[in-house]
Short mmCIF file of C-alpha atoms in Angstrom, two decimals:
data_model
loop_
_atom_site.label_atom_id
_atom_site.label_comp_id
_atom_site.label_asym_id
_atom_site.label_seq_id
_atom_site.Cartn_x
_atom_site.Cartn_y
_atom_site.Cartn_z
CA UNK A 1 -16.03 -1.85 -33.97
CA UNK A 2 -13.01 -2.63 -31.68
CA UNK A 3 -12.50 -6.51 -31.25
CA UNK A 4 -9.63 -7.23 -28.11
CA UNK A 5 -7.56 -9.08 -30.57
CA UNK A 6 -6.50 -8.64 -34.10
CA UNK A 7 -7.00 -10.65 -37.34
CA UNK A 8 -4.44 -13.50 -36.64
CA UNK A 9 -2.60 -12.41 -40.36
CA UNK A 10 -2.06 -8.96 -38.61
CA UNK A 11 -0.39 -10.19 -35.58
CA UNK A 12 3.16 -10.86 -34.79
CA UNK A 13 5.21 -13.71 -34.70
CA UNK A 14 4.91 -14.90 -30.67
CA UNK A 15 1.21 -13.91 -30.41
CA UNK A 16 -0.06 -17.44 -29.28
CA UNK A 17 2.74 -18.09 -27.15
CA UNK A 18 2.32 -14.80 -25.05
CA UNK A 19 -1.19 -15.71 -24.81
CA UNK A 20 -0.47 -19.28 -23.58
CA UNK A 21 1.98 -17.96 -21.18
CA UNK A 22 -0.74 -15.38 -19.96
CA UNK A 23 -2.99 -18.54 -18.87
CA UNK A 24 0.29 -20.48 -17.60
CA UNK A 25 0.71 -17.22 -15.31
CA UNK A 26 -2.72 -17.39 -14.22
CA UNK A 27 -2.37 -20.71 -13.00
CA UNK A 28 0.91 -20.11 -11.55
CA UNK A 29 -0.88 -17.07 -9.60
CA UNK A 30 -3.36 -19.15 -7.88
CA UNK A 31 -1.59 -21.65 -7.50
CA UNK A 32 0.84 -20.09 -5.60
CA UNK A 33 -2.04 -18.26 -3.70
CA UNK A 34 -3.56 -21.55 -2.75
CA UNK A 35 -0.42 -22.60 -1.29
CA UNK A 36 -0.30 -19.60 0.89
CA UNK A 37 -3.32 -19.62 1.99
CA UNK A 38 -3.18 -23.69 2.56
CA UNK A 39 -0.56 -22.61 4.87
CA UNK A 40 1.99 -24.81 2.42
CA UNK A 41 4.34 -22.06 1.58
CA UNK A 42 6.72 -24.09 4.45
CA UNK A 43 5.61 -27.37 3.30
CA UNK A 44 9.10 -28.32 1.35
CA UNK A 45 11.70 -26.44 3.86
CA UNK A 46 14.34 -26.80 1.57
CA UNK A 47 14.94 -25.24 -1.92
CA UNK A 48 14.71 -26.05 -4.85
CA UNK A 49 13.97 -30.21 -3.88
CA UNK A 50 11.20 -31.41 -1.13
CA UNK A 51 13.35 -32.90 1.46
CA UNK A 52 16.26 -33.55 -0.93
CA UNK A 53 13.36 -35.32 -3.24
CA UNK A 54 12.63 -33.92 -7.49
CA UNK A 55 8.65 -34.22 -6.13
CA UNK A 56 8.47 -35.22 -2.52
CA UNK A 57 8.98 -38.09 -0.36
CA UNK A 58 6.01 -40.41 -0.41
CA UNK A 59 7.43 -44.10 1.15
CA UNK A 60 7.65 -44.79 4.19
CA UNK A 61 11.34 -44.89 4.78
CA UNK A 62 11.14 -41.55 2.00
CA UNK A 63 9.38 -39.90 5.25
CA UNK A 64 11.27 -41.35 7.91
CA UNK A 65 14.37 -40.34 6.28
CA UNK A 66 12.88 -36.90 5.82
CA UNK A 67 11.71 -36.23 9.36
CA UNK A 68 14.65 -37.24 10.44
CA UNK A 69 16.75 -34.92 8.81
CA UNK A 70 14.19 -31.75 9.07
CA UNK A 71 12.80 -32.44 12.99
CA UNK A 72 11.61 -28.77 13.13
CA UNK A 73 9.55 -29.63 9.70
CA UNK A 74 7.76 -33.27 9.40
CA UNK A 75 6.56 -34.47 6.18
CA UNK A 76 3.07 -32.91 6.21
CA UNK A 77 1.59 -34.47 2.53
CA UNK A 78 -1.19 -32.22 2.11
CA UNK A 79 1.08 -29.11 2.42
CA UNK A 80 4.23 -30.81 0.18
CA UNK A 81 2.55 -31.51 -3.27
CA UNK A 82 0.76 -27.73 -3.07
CA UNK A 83 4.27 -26.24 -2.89
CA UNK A 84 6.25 -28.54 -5.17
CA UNK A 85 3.17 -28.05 -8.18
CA UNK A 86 3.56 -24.41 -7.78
CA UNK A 87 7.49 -24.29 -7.99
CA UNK A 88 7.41 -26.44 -11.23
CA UNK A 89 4.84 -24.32 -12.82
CA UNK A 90 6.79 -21.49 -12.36
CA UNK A 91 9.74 -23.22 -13.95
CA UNK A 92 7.86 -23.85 -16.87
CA UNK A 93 6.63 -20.26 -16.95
CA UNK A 94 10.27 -19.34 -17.55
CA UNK A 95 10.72 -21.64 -20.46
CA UNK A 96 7.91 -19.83 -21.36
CA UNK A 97 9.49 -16.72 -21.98
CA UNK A 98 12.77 -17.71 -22.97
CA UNK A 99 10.69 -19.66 -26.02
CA UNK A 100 9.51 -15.68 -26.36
CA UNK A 101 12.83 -14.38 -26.39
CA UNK A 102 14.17 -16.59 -28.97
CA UNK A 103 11.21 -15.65 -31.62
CA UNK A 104 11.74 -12.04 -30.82
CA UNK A 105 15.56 -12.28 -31.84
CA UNK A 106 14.45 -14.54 -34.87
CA UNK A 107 12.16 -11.77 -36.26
CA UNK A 108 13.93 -9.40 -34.91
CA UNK A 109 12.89 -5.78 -36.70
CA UNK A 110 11.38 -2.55 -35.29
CA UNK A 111 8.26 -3.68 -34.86
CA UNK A 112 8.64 -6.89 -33.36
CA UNK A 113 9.17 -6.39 -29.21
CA UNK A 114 12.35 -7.70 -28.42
CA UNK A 115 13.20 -5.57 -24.61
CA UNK A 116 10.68 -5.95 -23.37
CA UNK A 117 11.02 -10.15 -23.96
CA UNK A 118 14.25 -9.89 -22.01
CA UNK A 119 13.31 -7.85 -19.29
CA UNK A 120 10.49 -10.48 -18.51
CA UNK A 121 13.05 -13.05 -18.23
CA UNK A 122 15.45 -11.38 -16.20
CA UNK A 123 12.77 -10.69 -14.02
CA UNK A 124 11.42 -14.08 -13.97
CA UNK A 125 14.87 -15.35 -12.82
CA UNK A 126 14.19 -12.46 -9.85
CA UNK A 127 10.95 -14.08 -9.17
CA UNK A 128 12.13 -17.29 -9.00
CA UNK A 129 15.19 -16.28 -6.64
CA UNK A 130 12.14 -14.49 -4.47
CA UNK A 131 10.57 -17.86 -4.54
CA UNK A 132 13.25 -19.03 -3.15
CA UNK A 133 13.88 -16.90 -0.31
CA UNK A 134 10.27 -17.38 0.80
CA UNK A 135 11.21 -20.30 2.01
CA UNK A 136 14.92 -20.21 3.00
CA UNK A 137 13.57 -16.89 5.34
CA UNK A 138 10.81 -18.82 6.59
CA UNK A 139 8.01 -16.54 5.28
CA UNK A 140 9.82 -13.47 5.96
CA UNK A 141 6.37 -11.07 5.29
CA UNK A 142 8.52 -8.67 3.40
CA UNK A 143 9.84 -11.52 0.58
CA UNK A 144 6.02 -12.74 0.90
CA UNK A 145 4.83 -9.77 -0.53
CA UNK A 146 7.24 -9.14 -2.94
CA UNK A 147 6.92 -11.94 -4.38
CA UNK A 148 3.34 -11.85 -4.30
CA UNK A 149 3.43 -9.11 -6.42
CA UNK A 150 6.46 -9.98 -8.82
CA UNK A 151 3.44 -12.69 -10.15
CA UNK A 152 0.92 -10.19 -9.98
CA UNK A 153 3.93 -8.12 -12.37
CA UNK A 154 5.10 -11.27 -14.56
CA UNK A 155 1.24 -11.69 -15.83
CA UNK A 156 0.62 -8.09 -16.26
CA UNK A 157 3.89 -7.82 -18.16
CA UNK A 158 2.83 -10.56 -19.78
CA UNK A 159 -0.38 -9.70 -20.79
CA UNK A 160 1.05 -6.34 -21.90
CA UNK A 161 3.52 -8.58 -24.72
CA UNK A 162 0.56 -10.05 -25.70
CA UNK A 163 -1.20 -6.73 -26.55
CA UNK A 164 1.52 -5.58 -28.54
CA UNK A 165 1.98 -8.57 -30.47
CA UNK A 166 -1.40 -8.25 -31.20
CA UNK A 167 -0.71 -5.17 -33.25
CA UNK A 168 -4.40 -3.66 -32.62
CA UNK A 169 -4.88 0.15 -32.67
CA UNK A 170 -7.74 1.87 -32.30
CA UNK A 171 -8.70 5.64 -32.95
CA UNK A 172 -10.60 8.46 -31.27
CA UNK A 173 -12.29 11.46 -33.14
CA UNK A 174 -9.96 14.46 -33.41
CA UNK A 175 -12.76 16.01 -30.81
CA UNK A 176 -11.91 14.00 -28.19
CA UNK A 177 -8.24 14.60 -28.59
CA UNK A 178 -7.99 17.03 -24.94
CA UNK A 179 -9.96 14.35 -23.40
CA UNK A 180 -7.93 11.47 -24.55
CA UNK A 181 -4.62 13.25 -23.22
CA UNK A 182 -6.50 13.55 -19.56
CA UNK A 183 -7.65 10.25 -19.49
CA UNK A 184 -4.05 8.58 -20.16
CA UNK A 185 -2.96 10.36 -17.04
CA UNK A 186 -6.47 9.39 -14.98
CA UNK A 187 -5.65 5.74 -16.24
CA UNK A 188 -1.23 6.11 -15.14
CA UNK A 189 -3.10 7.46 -11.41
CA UNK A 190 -5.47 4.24 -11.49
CA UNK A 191 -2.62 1.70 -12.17
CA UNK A 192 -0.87 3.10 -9.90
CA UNK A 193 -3.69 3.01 -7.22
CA UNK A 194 -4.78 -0.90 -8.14
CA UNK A 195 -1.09 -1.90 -7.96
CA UNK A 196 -0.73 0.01 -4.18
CA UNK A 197 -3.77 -1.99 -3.41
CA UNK A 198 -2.50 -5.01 -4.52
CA UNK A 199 0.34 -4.75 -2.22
CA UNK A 200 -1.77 -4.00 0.62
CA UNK A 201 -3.64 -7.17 0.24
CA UNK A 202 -0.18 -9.16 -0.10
CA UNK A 203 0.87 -7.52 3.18
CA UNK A 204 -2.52 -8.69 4.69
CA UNK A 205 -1.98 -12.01 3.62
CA UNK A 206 1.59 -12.25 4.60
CA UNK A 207 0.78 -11.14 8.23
CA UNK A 208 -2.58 -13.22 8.36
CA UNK A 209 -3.81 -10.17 8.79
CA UNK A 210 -7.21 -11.22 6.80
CA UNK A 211 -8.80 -13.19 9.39
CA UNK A 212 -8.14 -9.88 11.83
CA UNK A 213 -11.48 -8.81 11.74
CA UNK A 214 -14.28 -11.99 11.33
CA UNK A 215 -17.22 -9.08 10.95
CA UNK A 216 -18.66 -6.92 8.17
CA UNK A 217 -19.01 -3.91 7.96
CA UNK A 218 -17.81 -3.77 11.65
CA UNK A 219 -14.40 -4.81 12.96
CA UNK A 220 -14.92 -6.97 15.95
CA UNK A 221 -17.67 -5.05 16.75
CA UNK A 222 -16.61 -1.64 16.75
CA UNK A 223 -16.44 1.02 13.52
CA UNK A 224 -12.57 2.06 15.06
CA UNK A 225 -11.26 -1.13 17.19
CA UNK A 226 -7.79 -0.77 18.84
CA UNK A 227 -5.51 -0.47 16.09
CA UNK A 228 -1.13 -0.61 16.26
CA UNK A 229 -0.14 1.05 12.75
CA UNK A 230 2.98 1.76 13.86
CA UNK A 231 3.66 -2.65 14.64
CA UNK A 232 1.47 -3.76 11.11
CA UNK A 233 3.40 -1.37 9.13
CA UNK A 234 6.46 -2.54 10.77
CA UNK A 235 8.94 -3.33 7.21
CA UNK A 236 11.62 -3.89 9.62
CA UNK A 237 10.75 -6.86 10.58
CA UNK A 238 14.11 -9.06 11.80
CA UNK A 239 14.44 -12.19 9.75
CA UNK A 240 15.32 -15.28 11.46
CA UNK A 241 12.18 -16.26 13.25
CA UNK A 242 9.53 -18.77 11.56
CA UNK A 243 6.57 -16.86 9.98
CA UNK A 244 4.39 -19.21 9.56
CA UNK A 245 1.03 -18.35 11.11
CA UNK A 246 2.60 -14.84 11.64
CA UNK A 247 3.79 -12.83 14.99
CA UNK A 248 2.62 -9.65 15.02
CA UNK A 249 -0.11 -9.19 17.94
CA UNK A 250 -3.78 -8.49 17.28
CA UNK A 251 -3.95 -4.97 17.29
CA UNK A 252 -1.08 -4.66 14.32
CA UNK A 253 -3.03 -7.44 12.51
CA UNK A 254 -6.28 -4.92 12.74
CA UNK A 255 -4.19 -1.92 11.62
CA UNK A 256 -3.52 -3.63 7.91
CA UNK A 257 -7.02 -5.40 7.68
CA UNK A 258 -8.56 -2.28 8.28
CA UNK A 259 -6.39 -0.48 6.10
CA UNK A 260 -6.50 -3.00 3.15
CA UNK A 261 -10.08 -2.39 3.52
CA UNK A 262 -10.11 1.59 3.07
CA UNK A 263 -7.68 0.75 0.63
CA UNK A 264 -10.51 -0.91 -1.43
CA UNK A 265 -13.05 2.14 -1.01
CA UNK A 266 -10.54 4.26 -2.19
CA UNK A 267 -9.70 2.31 -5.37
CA UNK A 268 -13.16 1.70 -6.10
CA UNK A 269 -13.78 5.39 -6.09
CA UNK A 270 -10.93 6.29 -8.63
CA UNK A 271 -12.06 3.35 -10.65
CA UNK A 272 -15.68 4.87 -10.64
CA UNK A 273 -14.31 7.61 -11.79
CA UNK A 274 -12.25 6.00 -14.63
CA UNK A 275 -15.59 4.49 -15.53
CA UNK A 276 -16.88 7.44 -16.34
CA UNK A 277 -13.83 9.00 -17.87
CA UNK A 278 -13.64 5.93 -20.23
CA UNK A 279 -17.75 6.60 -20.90
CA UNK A 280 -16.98 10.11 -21.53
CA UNK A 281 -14.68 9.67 -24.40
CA UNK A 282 -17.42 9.17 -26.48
CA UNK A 283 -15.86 6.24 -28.50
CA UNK A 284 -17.51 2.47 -28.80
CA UNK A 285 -14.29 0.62 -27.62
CA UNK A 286 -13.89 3.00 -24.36
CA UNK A 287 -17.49 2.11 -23.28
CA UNK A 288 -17.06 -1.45 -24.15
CA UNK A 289 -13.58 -1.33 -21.55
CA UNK A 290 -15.93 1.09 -19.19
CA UNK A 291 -18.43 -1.82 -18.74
CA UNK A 292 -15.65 -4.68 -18.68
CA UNK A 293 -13.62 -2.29 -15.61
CA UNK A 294 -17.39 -1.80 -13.56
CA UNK A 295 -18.11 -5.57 -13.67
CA UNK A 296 -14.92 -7.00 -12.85
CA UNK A 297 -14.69 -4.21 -9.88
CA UNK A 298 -18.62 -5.01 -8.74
CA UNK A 299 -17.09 -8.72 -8.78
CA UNK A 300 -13.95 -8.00 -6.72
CA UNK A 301 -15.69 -5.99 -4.19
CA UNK A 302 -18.12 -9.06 -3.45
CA UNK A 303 -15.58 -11.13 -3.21
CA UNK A 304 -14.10 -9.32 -0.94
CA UNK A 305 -16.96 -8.81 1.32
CA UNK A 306 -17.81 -12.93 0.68
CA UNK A 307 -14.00 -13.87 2.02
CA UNK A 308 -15.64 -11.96 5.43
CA UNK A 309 -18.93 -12.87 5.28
CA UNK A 310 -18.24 -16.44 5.03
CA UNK A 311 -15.41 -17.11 7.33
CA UNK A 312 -12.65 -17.13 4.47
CA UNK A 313 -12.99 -20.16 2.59
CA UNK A 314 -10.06 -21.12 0.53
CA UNK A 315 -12.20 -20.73 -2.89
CA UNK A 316 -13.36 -18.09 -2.25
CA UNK A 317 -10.05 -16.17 -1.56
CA UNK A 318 -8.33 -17.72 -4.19
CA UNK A 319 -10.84 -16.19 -6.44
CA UNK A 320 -10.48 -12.67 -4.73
CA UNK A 321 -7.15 -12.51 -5.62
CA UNK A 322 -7.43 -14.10 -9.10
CA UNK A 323 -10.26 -11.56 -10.03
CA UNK A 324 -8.14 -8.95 -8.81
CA UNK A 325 -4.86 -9.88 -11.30
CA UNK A 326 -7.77 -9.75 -13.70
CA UNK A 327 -8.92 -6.06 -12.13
CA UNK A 328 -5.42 -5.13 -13.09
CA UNK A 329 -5.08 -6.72 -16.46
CA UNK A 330 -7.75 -4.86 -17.58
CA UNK A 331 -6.24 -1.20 -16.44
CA UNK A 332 -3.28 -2.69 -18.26
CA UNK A 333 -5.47 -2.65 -20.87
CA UNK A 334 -7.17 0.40 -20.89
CA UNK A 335 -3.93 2.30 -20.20
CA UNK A 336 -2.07 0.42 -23.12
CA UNK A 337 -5.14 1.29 -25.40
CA UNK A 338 -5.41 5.25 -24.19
CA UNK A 339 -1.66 5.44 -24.79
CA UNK A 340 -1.68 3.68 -28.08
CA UNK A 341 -4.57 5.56 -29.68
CA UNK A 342 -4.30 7.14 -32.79
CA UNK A 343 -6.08 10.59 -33.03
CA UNK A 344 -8.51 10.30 -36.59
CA UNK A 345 -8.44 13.57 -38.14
CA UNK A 346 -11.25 12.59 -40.68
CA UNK A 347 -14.00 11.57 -37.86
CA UNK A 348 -14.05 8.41 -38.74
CA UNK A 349 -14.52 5.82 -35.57
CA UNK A 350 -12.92 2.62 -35.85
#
């Protein structure tokens, strides 16, 4: 019987800390969705401080001073601390991994990971410089989304250090050898197809594209409403202008919501399929991930229809997204498992 993790004397030296840093992501995820969607992703206009402040200005003459050098941007307090949480969090996300980086090189040896430690911290400082732009372009939707999904990347890759350092393999009966070499490419297909739609949902939310259509399954009251792909596709979008609160028109916005929302049939579908795939393997550990992939999807896609139904509450899409990071952790999963298997010539199942 396949457990997730290994016996902690089999694991790696870093094991813990990847994990920790795997919850420290999480947070740092919805966090920084929160802020977005709080509208707070303007609420410090100036990088890396809060109006030249470590936190943000909270005195009166703090704010005066503040308003007065930032007229186009007042002190708004319920939009400041969102923004200043998140960037700290992600600061100590990068200690983080540089704590990582140092135990890899310590016990350093060819089984211990040590690339792909650096690689996460060189692209951590590219997050945080993304981070950074978000607000020095004023919400520029194509930084947005990028850097939407450089956190959606930093926890997967993440997660995926963690599963190594784990040092778990598992094994498939020599019989299902043909099958096992299919499903690794099903599962490369399926990444590929959660990460696309992961995109399209940060392009939704960039372009407040989500509240574009109030109705389910309708969109304002029609199966095909006016749509302008050629406007919400637009990634040419001139930077300069303030993005808050978004500028495309309504027909653009209706373009993206109604594509992030075929988006989500068609990913359900290939993960259906994987589903059944993973079933079909005819090992314990692959129907265990089979049932973990159908849940997590059956809780995503109510989520999804919920953040509709309900007028988008703030919980509610917070949790949409976070359940999706988790959607992809656990392809991450499988795919890291399929590709990882070891073919048991004896029969045995492990």
């Amino acid at each position: 019987m396949m457990q997730l993790f290994n016996q902690p004397e089999l694991r790696k030296p870093g094991f813990r800390l990847a994990f920790c840093a795997c919850l420290v992501a999480v947070i740092v995820l919805g966090m920084g969705v929160f802020t977005r969607l709080a509208d707070a992703g303007l609420g410090c206009p100036d990088w890396p401080g809060c109006y030249g402040h470590i936190l943000w200005p909270n005195e009166e003459h703090e704010v005066a001073r503040a308003n007065e050098a930032f007229p186009h941007a007042p002190v708004e307090h319920d939009k400041t601390w969102p923004e200043m949480i998140h960037r700290y969090l992600a600061t100590s996300l990068g200690l983080f991994t540089i704590a990582l980086l140092v135990l890899a090189v310590r016990h350093r040896g060819p089984q211990q990971p040590l690339k792909l430690p650096i690689f996460l911290l060189g692209f951590i400082i590219l997050q945080g410089m993304f981070g950074m732009w978000t607000v020095t372009l004023k919400l520029w939707p194509q930084v947005v989304t990028a850097h939407l999904l450089g956190g959606f990347t930093t926890l997967s890759l993440l997660w995926l250090l963690t599963l190594r350092l784990n040092n778990h393999r598992w094994q498939v009966p020599a019989i299902g050898e043909a099958r096992l070499r299919s499903l690794r490419r099903f599962a490369v297909v399926a990444l590929v197809v959660v990460t696309a739609q992961i995109a399209l949902g940060g392009w939704t939310t960039s372009n407040y594209a989500a509240i574009a259509c109030p109705d389910f399954p309708h969109c304002q009251g029609a199966w095909l409403p006016p749509m302008d792909f050629a406007s919400g596709f637009n990634i040419g979008q001139h930077v300069g202008p303030n993005y808050l609160g978004g500028i495309m028109d309504n027909d653009a916005r209706v373009a993206i919501h109604v594509s992030h929302r075929i988006g989500a049939i068609f990913t359900a579908i290939v993960l259906l399929f994987m589903f059944v795939r993973l079933r079909g393997l005819g090992h314990m550990a692959a129907n265990r991930m089979s049932w973990v992939l159908l849940v997590v999807l059956i809780g995503q896609i109510l989520l999804g229809v919920s953040n509709i139904v309900f007028s988008f509450p703030i919980a509610v899409a917070v949790a949409h997204n976070l359940v999706g990071a988790l959607l992809l952790l656990v392809v991450v999963s499988a795919n890291y498992f399929l590709f990882t298997a070891e073919v048991n010539r004896g029969g045995v199942r492990l």
